[in-house]
Amino acid sequence: MKYIKTSVENNVITLTITRPQALNALNTEVLSELSTAIREVGEHPDYRCLVIRGSGNRAFVAGADISEMVDYTPEQAFDFSMFGNRVFAQLEQLPIPTIAVVHGYALGGGMELAIACDIRIATPNARFALPETGLGIIPGFGGVFRLGRLIGEGRAKYMMYTGKTVGGEEAYRIGLVELLAQPEELEEMLDDTLKRILNNSQVAIDKLTNIFAYAHADASAADFLQEAEHFKACFAHPDQKERMQSFLDKQNAK
Ligand code: COA
């Protein structure tokens, strides 16, 4: 794979999203590789935990790829949203615990990826935001529904309507991340979490992951369709092209 690097240690598989030149932004190719990697994880009998990380020292994932999305037709936008939704649902429904390790930017689709995992560990320099509304769109990979479950509907709406960035410490305070680690403590905290899970009964953990997958499966399918339809409609309005183009123009002028 070009964008997803894999490593395995003690029955724990780590997928590292590796597109550092674009702060690990998710284009269709990255999402496709992620989908394949997650499917393979689900089919492998030996893996007991999955860890997801972003490459480089600046970002977990800085969102869906704006340069790819800018020219989408509404139909392409619908397909992109449904695809992302399927990949993240695959992740959410894996039969093993999943942990996102977040440093730096976790924006838009990157934040949606983190909240599709079971547990999040972040450093204080983590920067979470859903900036989609500033770009004329809405979150399209399940975040609209998942975020409220995690931090409460009011806080979720606040983050989506305002696009405000939440740092690692605030993210910990509001329950957006479960563990906060100074950079030098991060690996130890991750190892400790993994050890605790691996020391427990695999049978019991397996039962829990099954219950969580069942709890979300039916509602999720309808939720994703609803989200993708509205995501699509945003691409039928000039706001989306104007705002994304303006972001890209500013990037080019740097
Ligand atoms: N899609 C596509 N490319 C992206 C990206 C995204 N979501 N986020 C970052 N990149 C690219 C930049 O275009 C830039 O590429 P270039 O060097 O070829 O110009 C590279 O990653 C580095 O980003 P840059 O903007 O130069 O770094 P910065 O430190 O000045 O700013 C961010 C970092 C994350 C604040 C800024 O890149 C940003 O706002 N990105 C978009 C975030 C976003 O809105 N995500 C949600 C999309 S729905």
PDB file of C-alpha atoms and ligand atoms in Angstrom:
ATOM      1  CA  MET A   1       0.000   0.000   0.000  1.00  0.00           C
ATOM      2  CA  LYS A   2       1.133   3.523  -0.742  1.00  0.00           C
ATOM      3  CA  TYR A   3      -0.583   5.491   2.011  1.00  0.00           C
ATOM      4  CA  ILE A   4      -1.279   3.039   4.808  1.00  0.00           C
ATOM      5  CA  LYS A   5       1.720   1.615   6.618  1.00  0.00           C
ATOM      6  CA  THR A   6       1.154  -1.439   8.759  1.00  0.00           C
ATOM      7  CA  SER A   7       3.040  -2.828  11.716  1.00  0.00           C
ATOM      8  CA  VAL A   8       2.187  -5.665  14.069  1.00  0.00           C
ATOM      9  CA  GLU A   9       3.461  -6.313  17.576  1.00  0.00           C
ATOM     10  CA  ASN A  10       2.031  -8.608  20.257  1.00  0.00           C
ATOM     11  CA  ASN A  11      -1.227  -9.146  18.354  1.00  0.00           C
ATOM     12  CA  VAL A  12      -1.737  -5.393  18.029  1.00  0.00           C
ATOM     13  CA  ILE A  13      -1.874  -4.008  14.524  1.00  0.00           C
ATOM     14  CA  THR A  14      -1.072  -0.357  13.847  1.00  0.00           C
ATOM     15  CA  LEU A  15      -2.215   1.423  10.696  1.00  0.00           C
ATOM     16  CA  THR A  16      -0.378   4.675  10.040  1.00  0.00           C
ATOM     17  CA  ILE A  17      -1.892   7.048   7.505  1.00  0.00           C
ATOM     18  CA  THR A  18       1.128   8.200   5.568  1.00  0.00           C
ATOM     19  CA  ARG A  19       0.587  11.195   3.343  1.00  0.00           C
ATOM     20  CA  PRO A  20       2.581  13.761   5.289  1.00  0.00           C
ATOM     21  CA  GLN A  21       2.925  16.219   2.391  1.00  0.00           C
ATOM     22  CA  ALA A  22      -0.846  16.852   2.680  1.00  0.00           C
ATOM     23  CA  LEU A  23      -0.979  16.430   6.464  1.00  0.00           C
ATOM     24  CA  ASN A  24      -2.427  12.943   5.839  1.00  0.00           C
ATOM     25  CA  ALA A  25      -5.582  14.352   4.185  1.00  0.00           C
ATOM     26  CA  LEU A  26      -8.019  11.676   3.032  1.00  0.00           C
ATOM     27  CA  ASN A  27      -8.421  11.477  -0.730  1.00  0.00           C
ATOM     28  CA  THR A  28     -10.200   8.588  -2.442  1.00  0.00           C
ATOM     29  CA  GLU A  29      -6.980   6.598  -2.732  1.00  0.00           C
ATOM     30  CA  VAL A  30      -6.192   6.895   0.966  1.00  0.00           C
ATOM     31  CA  LEU A  31      -9.762   5.965   1.871  1.00  0.00           C
ATOM     32  CA  SER A  32      -9.638   2.953  -0.468  1.00  0.00           C
ATOM     33  CA  GLU A  33      -6.430   1.710   1.105  1.00  0.00           C
ATOM     34  CA  LEU A  34      -7.869   2.295   4.557  1.00  0.00           C
ATOM     35  CA  SER A  35     -10.936   0.286   3.595  1.00  0.00           C
ATOM     36  CA  THR A  36      -8.798  -2.622   2.396  1.00  0.00           C
ATOM     37  CA  ALA A  37      -6.599  -2.468   5.487  1.00  0.00           C
ATOM     38  CA  ILE A  38      -9.587  -2.429   7.853  1.00  0.00           C
ATOM     39  CA  ARG A  39     -11.210  -5.336   6.015  1.00  0.00           C
ATOM     40  CA  GLU A  40      -7.989  -7.340   6.335  1.00  0.00           C
ATOM     41  CA  VAL A  41      -7.770  -6.523  10.041  1.00  0.00           C
ATOM     42  CA  GLY A  42     -11.339  -7.786  10.515  1.00  0.00           C
ATOM     43  CA  GLU A  43     -10.543 -11.036   8.721  1.00  0.00           C
ATOM     44  CA  HIS A  44      -7.333 -11.761  10.644  1.00  0.00           C
ATOM     45  CA  PRO A  45      -7.899 -14.108  13.582  1.00  0.00           C
ATOM     46  CA  ASP A  46      -4.793 -13.074  15.560  1.00  0.00           C
ATOM     47  CA  TYR A  47      -5.255  -9.325  15.952  1.00  0.00           C
ATOM     48  CA  ARG A  48      -6.620  -8.249  19.297  1.00  0.00           C
ATOM     49  CA  CYS A  49      -6.414  -4.453  19.014  1.00  0.00           C
ATOM     50  CA  LEU A  50      -6.102  -1.899  16.235  1.00  0.00           C
ATOM     51  CA  VAL A  51      -4.235   1.393  16.627  1.00  0.00           C
ATOM     52  CA  ILE A  52      -4.619   4.200  14.074  1.00  0.00           C
ATOM     53  CA  ARG A  53      -2.051   6.985  13.798  1.00  0.00           C
ATOM     54  CA  GLY A  54      -1.039   9.770  11.410  1.00  0.00           C
ATOM     55  CA  SER A  55       2.474  10.064  10.012  1.00  0.00           C
ATOM     56  CA  GLY A  56       4.792  12.987  10.674  1.00  0.00           C
ATOM     57  CA  ASN A  57       4.771  15.307  13.649  1.00  0.00           C
ATOM     58  CA  ARG A  58       2.120  17.808  12.509  1.00  0.00           C
ATOM     59  CA  ALA A  59      -1.115  15.915  12.056  1.00  0.00           C
ATOM     60  CA  PHE A  60      -3.224  12.893  12.751  1.00  0.00           C
ATOM     61  CA  VAL A  61      -5.336  13.659   9.646  1.00  0.00           C
ATOM     62  CA  ALA A  62      -6.146  17.203   8.411  1.00  0.00           C
ATOM     63  CA  GLY A  63      -9.470  16.189   6.886  1.00  0.00           C
ATOM     64  CA  ALA A  64     -10.927  15.036   3.623  1.00  0.00           C
ATOM     65  CA  ASP A  65      -8.932  16.256   0.632  1.00  0.00           C
ATOM     66  CA  ILE A  66     -10.241  19.703  -0.299  1.00  0.00           C
ATOM     67  CA  SER A  67      -8.395  19.831  -3.624  1.00  0.00           C
ATOM     68  CA  GLU A  68     -10.199  16.638  -4.645  1.00  0.00           C
ATOM     69  CA  MET A  69     -13.609  17.702  -3.328  1.00  0.00           C
ATOM     70  CA  VAL A  70     -13.650  21.199  -4.812  1.00  0.00           C
ATOM     71  CA  ASP A  71     -14.770  20.031  -8.267  1.00  0.00           C
ATOM     72  CA  TYR A  72     -17.119  17.259  -7.174  1.00  0.00           C
ATOM     73  CA  THR A  73     -20.562  17.110  -8.717  1.00  0.00           C
ATOM     74  CA  PRO A  74     -23.332  16.505  -6.178  1.00  0.00           C
ATOM     75  CA  GLU A  75     -23.411  12.843  -7.291  1.00  0.00           C
ATOM     76  CA  GLN A  76     -19.674  12.434  -6.754  1.00  0.00           C
ATOM     77  CA  ALA A  77     -20.041  14.086  -3.363  1.00  0.00           C
ATOM     78  CA  PHE A  78     -22.788  11.603  -2.450  1.00  0.00           C
ATOM     79  CA  ASP A  79     -20.593   8.659  -3.467  1.00  0.00           C
ATOM     80  CA  PHE A  80     -17.613  10.083  -1.532  1.00  0.00           C
ATOM     81  CA  SER A  81     -19.732  10.524   1.590  1.00  0.00           C
ATOM     82  CA  MET A  82     -21.245   7.039   1.338  1.00  0.00           C
ATOM     83  CA  PHE A  83     -17.811   5.555   0.740  1.00  0.00           C
ATOM     84  CA  GLY A  84     -16.286   7.331   3.740  1.00  0.00           C
ATOM     85  CA  ASN A  85     -19.298   6.358   5.816  1.00  0.00           C
ATOM     86  CA  ARG A  86     -18.907   2.705   4.854  1.00  0.00           C
ATOM     87  CA  VAL A  87     -15.187   2.713   5.668  1.00  0.00           C
ATOM     88  CA  PHE A  88     -15.712   4.342   9.069  1.00  0.00           C
ATOM     89  CA  ALA A  89     -18.639   2.005   9.831  1.00  0.00           C
ATOM     90  CA  GLN A  90     -16.358  -0.924   8.956  1.00  0.00           C
ATOM     91  CA  LEU A  91     -13.911   0.472  11.488  1.00  0.00           C
ATOM     92  CA  GLU A  92     -16.579   1.061  14.125  1.00  0.00           C
ATOM     93  CA  GLN A  93     -17.872  -2.474  13.718  1.00  0.00           C
ATOM     94  CA  LEU A  94     -14.535  -4.294  13.869  1.00  0.00           C
ATOM     95  CA  PRO A  95     -14.657  -7.144  16.366  1.00  0.00           C
ATOM     96  CA  ILE A  96     -11.607  -5.807  18.272  1.00  0.00           C
ATOM     97  CA  PRO A  97     -11.008  -2.592  20.271  1.00  0.00           C
ATOM     98  CA  THR A  98      -9.706   0.322  18.227  1.00  0.00           C
ATOM     99  CA  ILE A  99      -7.589   3.226  19.479  1.00  0.00           C
ATOM    100  CA  ALA A 100      -6.818   6.519  17.714  1.00  0.00           C
ATOM    101  CA  VAL A 101      -3.545   8.146  18.751  1.00  0.00           C
ATOM    102  CA  VAL A 102      -3.939  11.831  17.974  1.00  0.00           C
ATOM    103  CA  HIS A 103      -1.257  14.492  17.772  1.00  0.00           C
ATOM    104  CA  GLY A 104      -1.570  17.775  15.883  1.00  0.00           C
ATOM    105  CA  TYR A 105      -4.450  18.340  13.500  1.00  0.00           C
ATOM    106  CA  ALA A 106      -7.502  16.061  13.568  1.00  0.00           C
ATOM    107  CA  LEU A 107      -9.815  18.107  11.383  1.00  0.00           C
ATOM    108  CA  GLY A 108     -12.996  17.324   9.497  1.00  0.00           C
ATOM    109  CA  GLY A 109     -12.772  13.749   8.219  1.00  0.00           C
ATOM    110  CA  GLY A 110      -9.693  13.295  10.453  1.00  0.00           C
ATOM    111  CA  MET A 111     -11.707  14.066  13.541  1.00  0.00           C
ATOM    112  CA  GLU A 112     -14.490  11.831  12.209  1.00  0.00           C
ATOM    113  CA  LEU A 113     -11.935   9.041  11.860  1.00  0.00           C
ATOM    114  CA  ALA A 114     -10.800   9.524  15.461  1.00  0.00           C
ATOM    115  CA  ILE A 115     -14.363   9.413  16.781  1.00  0.00           C
ATOM    116  CA  ALA A 116     -15.154   6.271  14.784  1.00  0.00           C
ATOM    117  CA  CYS A 117     -12.528   4.528  16.962  1.00  0.00           C
ATOM    118  CA  ASP A 118     -13.449   3.127  20.383  1.00  0.00           C
ATOM    119  CA  ILE A 119     -10.868   5.098  22.390  1.00  0.00           C
ATOM    120  CA  ARG A 120      -8.785   8.234  21.740  1.00  0.00           C
ATOM    121  CA  ILE A 121      -5.409   9.142  23.238  1.00  0.00           C
ATOM    122  CA  ALA A 122      -4.239  12.676  22.468  1.00  0.00           C
ATOM    123  CA  THR A 123      -1.380  15.000  23.284  1.00  0.00           C
ATOM    124  CA  PRO A 124      -2.021  18.599  24.397  1.00  0.00           C
ATOM    125  CA  ASN A 125      -0.965  19.828  20.931  1.00  0.00           C
ATOM    126  CA  ALA A 126      -3.889  17.946  19.318  1.00  0.00           C
ATOM    127  CA  ARG A 127      -6.244  20.236  17.417  1.00  0.00           C
ATOM    128  CA  PHE A 128      -9.762  18.919  16.849  1.00  0.00           C
ATOM    129  CA  ALA A 129     -12.301  20.743  14.683  1.00  0.00           C
ATOM    130  CA  LEU A 130     -15.095  20.213  12.214  1.00  0.00           C
ATOM    131  CA  PRO A 131     -14.420  23.169   9.870  1.00  0.00           C
ATOM    132  CA  GLU A 132     -16.787  21.924   7.137  1.00  0.00           C
ATOM    133  CA  THR A 133     -19.403  24.648   7.571  1.00  0.00           C
ATOM    134  CA  GLY A 134     -16.708  27.217   6.717  1.00  0.00           C
ATOM    135  CA  LEU A 135     -16.187  25.340   3.455  1.00  0.00           C
ATOM    136  CA  GLY A 136     -19.883  25.255   2.542  1.00  0.00           C
ATOM    137  CA  ILE A 137     -20.424  21.606   3.453  1.00  0.00           C
ATOM    138  CA  ILE A 138     -21.230  19.374   6.431  1.00  0.00           C
ATOM    139  CA  PRO A 139     -19.276  16.484   7.943  1.00  0.00           C
ATOM    140  CA  GLY A 140     -19.907  13.548   5.635  1.00  0.00           C
ATOM    141  CA  PHE A 141     -18.301  10.504   7.231  1.00  0.00           C
ATOM    142  CA  GLY A 142     -20.715   9.860  10.108  1.00  0.00           C
ATOM    143  CA  GLY A 143     -19.479  12.668  12.341  1.00  0.00           C
ATOM    144  CA  VAL A 144     -22.827  14.449  12.489  1.00  0.00           C
ATOM    145  CA  PHE A 145     -24.294  11.497  14.362  1.00  0.00           C
ATOM    146  CA  ARG A 146     -21.233  10.125  16.174  1.00  0.00           C
ATOM    147  CA  LEU A 147     -20.042  13.335  17.814  1.00  0.00           C
ATOM    148  CA  GLY A 148     -23.242  13.910  19.788  1.00  0.00           C
ATOM    149  CA  ARG A 149     -23.057  10.398  21.188  1.00  0.00           C
ATOM    150  CA  LEU A 150     -19.567  11.089  22.434  1.00  0.00           C
ATOM    151  CA  ILE A 151     -19.664  14.621  23.845  1.00  0.00           C
ATOM    152  CA  GLY A 152     -23.397  15.392  24.009  1.00  0.00           C
ATOM    153  CA  GLU A 153     -25.566  16.990  21.388  1.00  0.00           C
ATOM    154  CA  GLY A 154     -25.120  20.581  22.546  1.00  0.00           C
ATOM    155  CA  ARG A 155     -21.338  20.497  22.435  1.00  0.00           C
ATOM    156  CA  ALA A 156     -21.440  18.622  19.117  1.00  0.00           C
ATOM    157  CA  LYS A 157     -23.726  21.230  17.584  1.00  0.00           C
ATOM    158  CA  TYR A 158     -21.488  23.996  18.947  1.00  0.00           C
ATOM    159  CA  MET A 159     -18.431  22.435  17.296  1.00  0.00           C
ATOM    160  CA  MET A 160     -20.231  21.920  13.966  1.00  0.00           C
ATOM    161  CA  TYR A 161     -21.974  25.292  13.760  1.00  0.00           C
ATOM    162  CA  THR A 162     -18.904  27.293  14.790  1.00  0.00           C
ATOM    163  CA  GLY A 163     -16.086  25.115  13.387  1.00  0.00           C
ATOM    164  CA  LYS A 164     -14.164  26.087  16.525  1.00  0.00           C
ATOM    165  CA  THR A 165     -10.902  24.307  17.243  1.00  0.00           C
ATOM    166  CA  VAL A 166     -10.598  22.354  20.476  1.00  0.00           C
ATOM    167  CA  GLY A 167      -7.107  21.705  21.850  1.00  0.00           C
ATOM    168  CA  GLY A 168      -6.006  18.455  23.482  1.00  0.00           C
ATOM    169  CA  GLU A 169      -6.643  19.583  27.059  1.00  0.00           C
ATOM    170  CA  GLU A 170     -10.143  20.867  26.325  1.00  0.00           C
ATOM    171  CA  ALA A 171     -10.843  17.729  24.289  1.00  0.00           C
ATOM    172  CA  TYR A 172      -9.966  15.681  27.375  1.00  0.00           C
ATOM    173  CA  ARG A 173     -12.126  17.867  29.613  1.00  0.00           C
ATOM    174  CA  ILE A 174     -15.215  17.521  27.389  1.00  0.00           C
ATOM    175  CA  GLY A 175     -14.821  13.780  26.793  1.00  0.00           C
ATOM    176  CA  LEU A 176     -13.759  14.012  23.175  1.00  0.00           C
ATOM    177  CA  VAL A 177     -10.651  12.051  24.120  1.00  0.00           C
ATOM    178  CA  GLU A 178     -10.404   9.489  26.888  1.00  0.00           C
ATOM    179  CA  LEU A 179      -6.698   9.898  27.659  1.00  0.00           C
ATOM    180  CA  LEU A 180      -4.412  12.913  27.563  1.00  0.00           C
ATOM    181  CA  ALA A 181      -0.674  12.269  27.417  1.00  0.00           C
ATOM    182  CA  GLN A 182       2.333  14.552  27.332  1.00  0.00           C
ATOM    183  CA  PRO A 183       4.321  13.651  24.193  1.00  0.00           C
ATOM    184  CA  GLU A 184       7.000  11.886  26.228  1.00  0.00           C
ATOM    185  CA  GLU A 185       4.355   9.792  28.015  1.00  0.00           C
ATOM    186  CA  LEU A 186       2.290   8.924  24.974  1.00  0.00           C
ATOM    187  CA  GLU A 187       3.816   5.552  24.083  1.00  0.00           C
ATOM    188  CA  GLU A 188       3.792   4.415  27.696  1.00  0.00           C
ATOM    189  CA  MET A 189       0.128   5.353  28.073  1.00  0.00           C
ATOM    190  CA  LEU A 190      -0.732   3.567  24.843  1.00  0.00           C
ATOM    191  CA  ASP A 191       1.215   0.462  25.928  1.00  0.00           C
ATOM    192  CA  ASP A 192      -0.463   0.491  29.322  1.00  0.00           C
ATOM    193  CA  THR A 193      -3.922   0.683  27.697  1.00  0.00           C
ATOM    194  CA  LEU A 194      -3.087  -2.119  25.281  1.00  0.00           C
ATOM    195  CA  LYS A 195      -1.665  -4.311  28.061  1.00  0.00           C
ATOM    196  CA  ARG A 196      -4.804  -3.859  30.149  1.00  0.00           C
ATOM    197  CA  ILE A 197      -6.997  -4.883  27.216  1.00  0.00           C
ATOM    198  CA  LEU A 198      -4.776  -7.825  26.244  1.00  0.00           C
ATOM    199  CA  ASN A 199      -4.658  -9.080  29.843  1.00  0.00           C
ATOM    200  CA  ASN A 200      -8.421  -9.335  29.920  1.00  0.00           C
ATOM    201  CA  SER A 201     -10.443 -12.176  28.494  1.00  0.00           C
ATOM    202  CA  GLN A 202     -10.491 -12.134  24.703  1.00  0.00           C
ATOM    203  CA  VAL A 203     -13.871 -13.874  24.867  1.00  0.00           C
ATOM    204  CA  ALA A 204     -15.344 -11.129  27.029  1.00  0.00           C
ATOM    205  CA  ILE A 205     -13.884  -8.298  24.923  1.00  0.00           C
ATOM    206  CA  ASP A 206     -15.237 -10.044  21.838  1.00  0.00           C
ATOM    207  CA  LYS A 207     -18.729 -10.090  23.359  1.00  0.00           C
ATOM    208  CA  LEU A 208     -18.508  -6.359  24.101  1.00  0.00           C
ATOM    209  CA  THR A 209     -17.365  -5.414  20.596  1.00  0.00           C
ATOM    210  CA  ASN A 210     -20.268  -7.466  19.224  1.00  0.00           C
ATOM    211  CA  ILE A 211     -22.767  -5.643  21.418  1.00  0.00           C
ATOM    212  CA  PHE A 212     -21.403  -2.229  20.383  1.00  0.00           C
ATOM    213  CA  ALA A 213     -21.505  -3.192  16.696  1.00  0.00           C
ATOM    214  CA  TYR A 214     -25.114  -4.378  17.092  1.00  0.00           C
ATOM    215  CA  ALA A 215     -26.088  -1.220  18.980  1.00  0.00           C
ATOM    216  CA  HIS A 216     -25.065   1.046  16.109  1.00  0.00           C
ATOM    217  CA  ALA A 217     -25.616  -1.044  12.979  1.00  0.00           C
ATOM    218  CA  ASP A 218     -29.276  -0.390  12.133  1.00  0.00           C
ATOM    219  CA  ALA A 219     -29.480   3.251  13.143  1.00  0.00           C
ATOM    220  CA  SER A 220     -26.185   3.951  11.404  1.00  0.00           C
ATOM    221  CA  ALA A 221     -27.276   2.822   7.949  1.00  0.00           C
ATOM    222  CA  ALA A 222     -30.201   5.264   7.934  1.00  0.00           C
ATOM    223  CA  ASP A 223     -28.100   8.020   9.525  1.00  0.00           C
ATOM    224  CA  PHE A 224     -25.381   7.707   6.895  1.00  0.00           C
ATOM    225  CA  LEU A 225     -27.841   7.929   4.037  1.00  0.00           C
ATOM    226  CA  GLN A 226     -29.381  11.038   5.572  1.00  0.00           C
ATOM    227  CA  GLU A 227     -25.940  12.608   6.012  1.00  0.00           C
ATOM    228  CA  ALA A 228     -24.823  11.726   2.472  1.00  0.00           C
ATOM    229  CA  GLU A 229     -28.005  13.205   0.957  1.00  0.00           C
ATOM    230  CA  HIS A 230     -27.416  16.524   2.727  1.00  0.00           C
ATOM    231  CA  PHE A 231     -23.692  16.395   1.946  1.00  0.00           C
ATOM    232  CA  LYS A 232     -24.650  15.955  -1.720  1.00  0.00           C
ATOM    233  CA  ALA A 233     -27.066  18.904  -1.589  1.00  0.00           C
ATOM    234  CA  CYS A 234     -24.273  21.190  -0.338  1.00  0.00           C
ATOM    235  CA  PHE A 235     -22.395  20.498  -3.582  1.00  0.00           C
ATOM    236  CA  ALA A 236     -25.379  21.729  -5.598  1.00  0.00           C
ATOM    237  CA  HIS A 237     -24.978  25.198  -4.036  1.00  0.00           C
ATOM    238  CA  PRO A 238     -22.367  27.799  -5.113  1.00  0.00           C
ATOM    239  CA  ASP A 239     -21.238  28.288  -1.482  1.00  0.00           C
ATOM    240  CA  GLN A 240     -19.282  25.033  -1.578  1.00  0.00           C
ATOM    241  CA  LYS A 241     -17.242  25.846  -4.703  1.00  0.00           C
ATOM    242  CA  GLU A 242     -16.653  29.468  -3.691  1.00  0.00           C
ATOM    243  CA  ARG A 243     -15.516  28.607  -0.184  1.00  0.00           C
ATOM    244  CA  MET A 244     -13.326  25.639  -1.129  1.00  0.00           C
ATOM    245  CA  GLN A 245     -11.807  27.558  -4.039  1.00  0.00           C
ATOM    246  CA  SER A 246     -11.074  30.479  -1.751  1.00  0.00           C
ATOM    247  CA  PHE A 247      -9.301  28.098   0.680  1.00  0.00           C
ATOM    248  CA  LEU A 248      -7.220  26.658  -2.193  1.00  0.00           C
ATOM    249  CA  ASP A 249      -6.415  30.138  -3.585  1.00  0.00           C
ATOM    250  CA  LYS A 250      -5.122  31.174  -0.169  1.00  0.00           C
ATOM    251  CA  GLN A 251      -3.003  28.007  -0.036  1.00  0.00           C
ATOM    252  CA  ASN A 252      -1.529  28.748  -3.464  1.00  0.00           C
ATOM    253  CA  ALA A 253      -0.776  32.339  -2.494  1.00  0.00           C
ATOM    254  CA  LYS A 254       1.314  31.229   0.524  1.00  0.00           C
TER     255      LYS A 254
HETATM  256  N1  COA B   1      -7.002  18.712   1.913  1.00  0.00           N
HETATM  257  C1  COA B   1      -6.020  18.823   1.016  1.00  0.00           C
HETATM  258  N2  COA B   1      -4.789  19.294   1.320  1.00  0.00           N
HETATM  259  C2  COA B   1      -4.563  19.640   2.605  1.00  0.00           C
HETATM  260  C3  COA B   1      -5.549  19.546   3.594  1.00  0.00           C
HETATM  261  C4  COA B   1      -6.828  19.059   3.204  1.00  0.00           C
HETATM  262  N3  COA B   1      -7.830  18.914   4.078  1.00  0.00           N
HETATM  263  N4  COA B   1      -5.046  19.981   4.752  1.00  0.00           N
HETATM  264  C5  COA B   1      -3.779  20.330   4.507  1.00  0.00           C
HETATM  265  N5  COA B   1      -3.478  20.118   3.216  1.00  0.00           N
HETATM  266  C6  COA B   1      -2.192  20.369   2.531  1.00  0.00           C
HETATM  267  C7  COA B   1      -2.027  21.838   2.215  1.00  0.00           C
HETATM  268  O1  COA B   1      -2.741  22.196   1.060  1.00  0.00           O
HETATM  269  C8  COA B   1      -0.529  21.915   2.052  1.00  0.00           C
HETATM  270  O2  COA B   1      -0.175  21.418   0.783  1.00  0.00           O
HETATM  271  P1  COA B   1       0.919  22.193  -0.132  1.00  0.00           P
HETATM  272  O3  COA B   1       2.163  22.203   0.695  1.00  0.00           O
HETATM  273  O4  COA B   1       0.992  21.349  -1.373  1.00  0.00           O
HETATM  274  O5  COA B   1       0.351  23.562  -0.351  1.00  0.00           O
HETATM  275  C9  COA B   1      -0.015  20.936   3.093  1.00  0.00           C
HETATM  276  O6  COA B   1      -1.120  20.081   3.397  1.00  0.00           O
HETATM  277  C10 COA B   1       0.432  21.584   4.381  1.00  0.00           C
HETATM  278  O7  COA B   1      -0.613  22.416   4.857  1.00  0.00           O
HETATM  279  P2  COA B   1      -0.454  23.995   5.101  1.00  0.00           P
HETATM  280  O8  COA B   1      -1.811  24.602   4.963  1.00  0.00           O
HETATM  281  O9  COA B   1       0.633  24.552   4.256  1.00  0.00           O
HETATM  282  O10 COA B   1       0.012  24.026   6.617  1.00  0.00           O
HETATM  283  P3  COA B   1      -0.361  25.135   7.691  1.00  0.00           P
HETATM  284  O11 COA B   1       0.408  24.796   8.909  1.00  0.00           O
HETATM  285  O12 COA B   1      -0.220  26.508   7.136  1.00  0.00           O
HETATM  286  O13 COA B   1      -1.929  24.891   7.990  1.00  0.00           O
HETATM  287  C11 COA B   1      -3.911  23.592   8.433  1.00  0.00           C
HETATM  288  C12 COA B   1      -2.372  23.639   8.469  1.00  0.00           C
HETATM  289  C13 COA B   1      -4.322  22.184   8.838  1.00  0.00           C
HETATM  290  C14 COA B   1      -4.488  24.608   9.441  1.00  0.00           C
HETATM  291  C15 COA B   1      -4.412  23.933   7.018  1.00  0.00           C
HETATM  292  O14 COA B   1      -3.730  23.117   6.089  1.00  0.00           O
HETATM  293  C16 COA B   1      -5.891  23.696   6.827  1.00  0.00           C
HETATM  294  O15 COA B   1      -6.693  24.523   7.257  1.00  0.00           O
HETATM  295  N6  COA B   1      -6.249  22.587   6.145  1.00  0.00           N
HETATM  296  C17 COA B   1      -7.620  22.279   5.849  1.00  0.00           C
HETATM  297  C18 COA B   1      -8.305  21.735   7.061  1.00  0.00           C
HETATM  298  C19 COA B   1      -9.771  21.459   6.783  1.00  0.00           C
HETATM  299  O16 COA B   1     -10.556  22.343   6.548  1.00  0.00           O
HETATM  300  N7  COA B   1     -10.110  20.166   6.849  1.00  0.00           N
HETATM  301  C20 COA B   1     -11.460  19.737   6.688  1.00  0.00           C
HETATM  302  C21 COA B   1     -11.787  19.461   5.281  1.00  0.00           C
HETATM  303  S1  COA B   1     -13.484  19.003   5.130  1.00  0.00           S
END
